[in-house]
Amino acid sequence: MASMQVLQDRIDSFKPKRTTKKSSSSQKWPHSASFKAIPQSLAEAGFYFTPWSEDKDNVTCYMCKKQLNDWDKEDDPFNVHWEKCRDSCAWAAVRCGLEEDVDGEGNFIATDPKRLPTSKAMEKARLETFRAFESWPHDAVKGHGANSKKMAKAGFVYTPQSDGDDTASCLYCDISLSGWDPEDEPMCVHSPLLYSFQSHICSLVTSLFFTTPLHYLHFDSLSAVKNIVNALPGTRRRVFSSPPPLPLRPPPRTHKALPWPLQLRVRSRPRKRRRRRRDRDHVGARRHRTRNSKRKKQTRR
């Protein structure tokens, strides 16, 4: 069986399949498109199709192996998975719980400290998506900058496009990145990408730079965040679900208004200019010598 970590494999599991080679009957998703529980939404919520003879709409979570069936028309896969497995499933915590944390415009509205993107509980849940099946390829490379611990701390979850792929996604700003190099720092890669998105602000990145709780922050535009992002190092990266980042402007010389982590990255003292040495054969030195010699001649006379 294909790895059900891959979203497309979970979607393909809902395609009609013959029960046996001799039989003409097939197993397919029994509910119509009017249901909230359709193959696309079920797969995004972490489920793949595992029908039984008695439960023809049975599905299984790829992460926690929880099985659910008897779906009603108004059952939302994200809400059901979150209510049933919030304390035992990492995917329910990072993906399905996000439906409760974010409003329709993409603003982070959760007030529970455990649901904040930078909380230890959320970081642990994101880390579990990398380590559950020991499939994150860069953990096997000693000293790799994009190891699973740094990726989870920077806000990424593992969302491979195929077996062995290194695609990771931030569910707060809806970006997917792949092709991680050994010298990459996940947080330095994540932060500059805010410059290119005009729809909403990444809740995790802003929470690292502001001491005010996220649900009290109100931004009329991205200008405040762009000023911070401009001071961060740029990078080249392939972006799957969003346009590529725009080139960053060079940071100004002083950043007194920026938070302290960014002040450390900005050079505060200008470079010292080397003064040009004057040679003995310099024109000014020659004039000085000729004047002195004329004065000596006049005194001798």
Tab-separated table of N, CA and C in Angstrom, residues 4-7 90-91 94-95 125-133 135-137 147-148 151-153 155-162 165-171 175-177:
chain	number	residue	atom	x	y	z
A	4	MET	N	0.224	6.655	3.106
A	4	MET	CA	-0.929	7.534	3.203
A	4	MET	C	-0.570	8.890	3.797
A	5	GLN	N	0.735	9.167	3.973
A	5	GLN	CA	1.163	10.519	4.303
A	5	GLN	C	0.909	11.473	3.136
A	6	VAL	N	0.931	10.943	1.932
A	6	VAL	CA	0.767	11.756	0.725
A	6	VAL	C	-0.716	12.040	0.500
A	7	LEU	N	-1.052	13.299	0.330
A	7	LEU	CA	-2.454	13.707	0.163
A	7	LEU	C	-3.090	13.036	-1.053
A	90	ALA	N	-1.636	14.075	16.042
A	90	ALA	CA	-0.903	15.291	15.689
A	90	ALA	C	-1.549	16.015	14.515
A	91	TRP	N	-2.061	15.256	13.525
A	91	TRP	CA	-2.679	15.900	12.372
A	91	TRP	C	-3.991	16.586	12.751
A	94	VAL	N	-2.768	19.965	14.404
A	94	VAL	CA	-2.174	21.019	13.577
A	94	VAL	C	-3.054	21.426	12.408
A	95	ARG	N	-3.845	20.491	11.861
A	95	ARG	CA	-4.634	20.817	10.663
A	95	ARG	C	-6.129	20.980	10.973
A	125	ALA	N	3.298	18.793	18.254
A	125	ALA	CA	2.404	18.180	17.267
A	125	ALA	C	2.991	18.286	15.862
A	126	ARG	N	3.584	19.437	15.531
A	126	ARG	CA	4.212	19.583	14.214
A	126	ARG	C	5.402	18.645	14.069
A	127	LEU	N	6.173	18.487	15.146
A	127	LEU	CA	7.322	17.585	15.108
A	127	LEU	C	6.887	16.143	14.868
A	128	GLU	N	5.734	15.775	15.406
A	128	GLU	CA	5.238	14.407	15.243
A	128	GLU	C	4.947	14.084	13.786
A	129	THR	N	4.549	15.083	12.987
A	129	THR	CA	4.288	14.822	11.566
A	129	THR	C	5.560	14.447	10.812
A	130	PHE	N	6.728	14.892	11.310
A	130	PHE	CA	8.002	14.542	10.685
A	130	PHE	C	8.527	13.193	11.173
A	131	ARG	N	8.264	12.872	12.443
A	131	ARG	CA	8.906	11.705	13.056
A	131	ARG	C	7.998	10.487	13.200
A	132	ALA	N	6.730	10.620	12.860
A	132	ALA	CA	5.793	9.508	13.081
A	132	ALA	C	6.214	8.261	12.326
A	133	PHE	N	6.633	8.414	11.088
A	133	PHE	CA	7.002	7.261	10.264
A	133	PHE	C	8.494	7.259	9.911
A	135	SER	N	10.176	9.284	8.205
A	135	SER	CA	10.265	9.441	6.762
A	135	SER	C	10.865	10.773	6.327
A	136	TRP	N	11.148	11.688	7.275
A	136	TRP	CA	11.779	12.956	6.882
A	136	TRP	C	13.207	12.670	6.454
A	137	PRO	N	13.552	12.903	5.191
A	137	PRO	CA	14.837	12.411	4.662
A	137	PRO	C	16.065	13.085	5.260
A	147	ASN	N	16.696	19.962	9.837
A	147	ASN	CA	16.258	18.741	10.519
A	147	ASN	C	14.833	18.935	11.046
A	148	SER	N	14.226	17.839	11.468
A	148	SER	CA	12.810	17.875	11.833
A	148	SER	C	12.541	18.811	13.013
A	151	MET	N	12.557	22.384	11.730
A	151	MET	CA	11.413	22.592	10.850
A	151	MET	C	10.138	22.816	11.658
A	152	ALA	N	9.942	21.997	12.690
A	152	ALA	CA	8.749	22.135	13.525
A	152	ALA	C	8.758	23.449	14.291
A	153	LYS	N	9.913	23.867	14.763
A	153	LYS	CA	10.014	25.123	15.509
A	153	LYS	C	9.722	26.321	14.603
A	155	GLY	N	7.576	26.342	12.264
A	155	GLY	CA	6.163	26.371	11.885
A	155	GLY	C	5.756	25.432	10.777
A	156	PHE	N	6.657	24.547	10.335
A	156	PHE	CA	6.357	23.661	9.215
A	156	PHE	C	5.835	22.305	9.685
A	157	VAL	N	4.994	21.695	8.850
A	157	VAL	CA	4.554	20.312	9.020
A	157	VAL	C	4.946	19.551	7.763
A	158	TYR	N	5.082	18.239	7.899
A	158	TYR	CA	5.530	17.417	6.780
A	158	TYR	C	4.348	17.074	5.885
A	159	THR	N	4.416	17.502	4.634
A	159	THR	CA	3.345	17.236	3.652
A	159	THR	C	3.978	16.750	2.349
A	160	PRO	N	4.472	15.521	2.306
A	160	PRO	CA	5.184	15.048	1.099
A	160	PRO	C	4.258	14.917	-0.101
A	161	GLN	N	4.823	15.175	-1.284
A	161	GLN	CA	4.090	15.006	-2.534
A	161	GLN	C	4.258	13.594	-3.095
A	162	SER	N	5.263	12.882	-2.616
A	162	SER	CA	5.517	11.494	-3.003
A	162	SER	C	6.401	10.872	-1.939
A	165	ASP	N	9.864	12.479	-0.583
A	165	ASP	CA	9.883	13.901	-0.910
A	165	ASP	C	10.095	14.721	0.364
A	166	ASP	N	10.674	15.925	0.223
A	166	ASP	CA	10.941	16.760	1.409
A	166	ASP	C	10.094	18.033	1.413
A	167	THR	N	8.889	17.959	0.873
A	167	THR	CA	7.992	19.119	0.890
A	167	THR	C	7.427	19.322	2.293
A	168	ALA	N	7.525	20.539	2.784
A	168	ALA	CA	6.959	20.909	4.086
A	168	ALA	C	6.093	22.142	3.891
A	169	SER	N	5.084	22.297	4.735
A	169	SER	CA	4.112	23.388	4.577
A	169	SER	C	3.912	24.121	5.885
A	170	CYS	N	3.662	25.432	5.768
A	170	CYS	CA	3.175	26.223	6.896
A	170	CYS	C	1.677	26.377	6.706
A	171	LEU	N	0.891	25.858	7.617
A	171	LEU	CA	-0.562	25.898	7.497
A	171	LEU	C	-1.142	27.253	7.869
A	175	ILE	N	1.896	28.065	2.588
A	175	ILE	CA	2.988	27.918	1.637
A	175	ILE	C	3.547	26.516	1.740
A	176	SER	N	4.111	26.006	0.637
A	176	SER	CA	4.740	24.689	0.606
A	176	SER	C	6.114	24.830	-0.027
A	177	LEU	N	7.148	24.301	0.631
A	177	LEU	CA	8.522	24.446	0.176
A	177	LEU	C	9.196	23.083	0.091
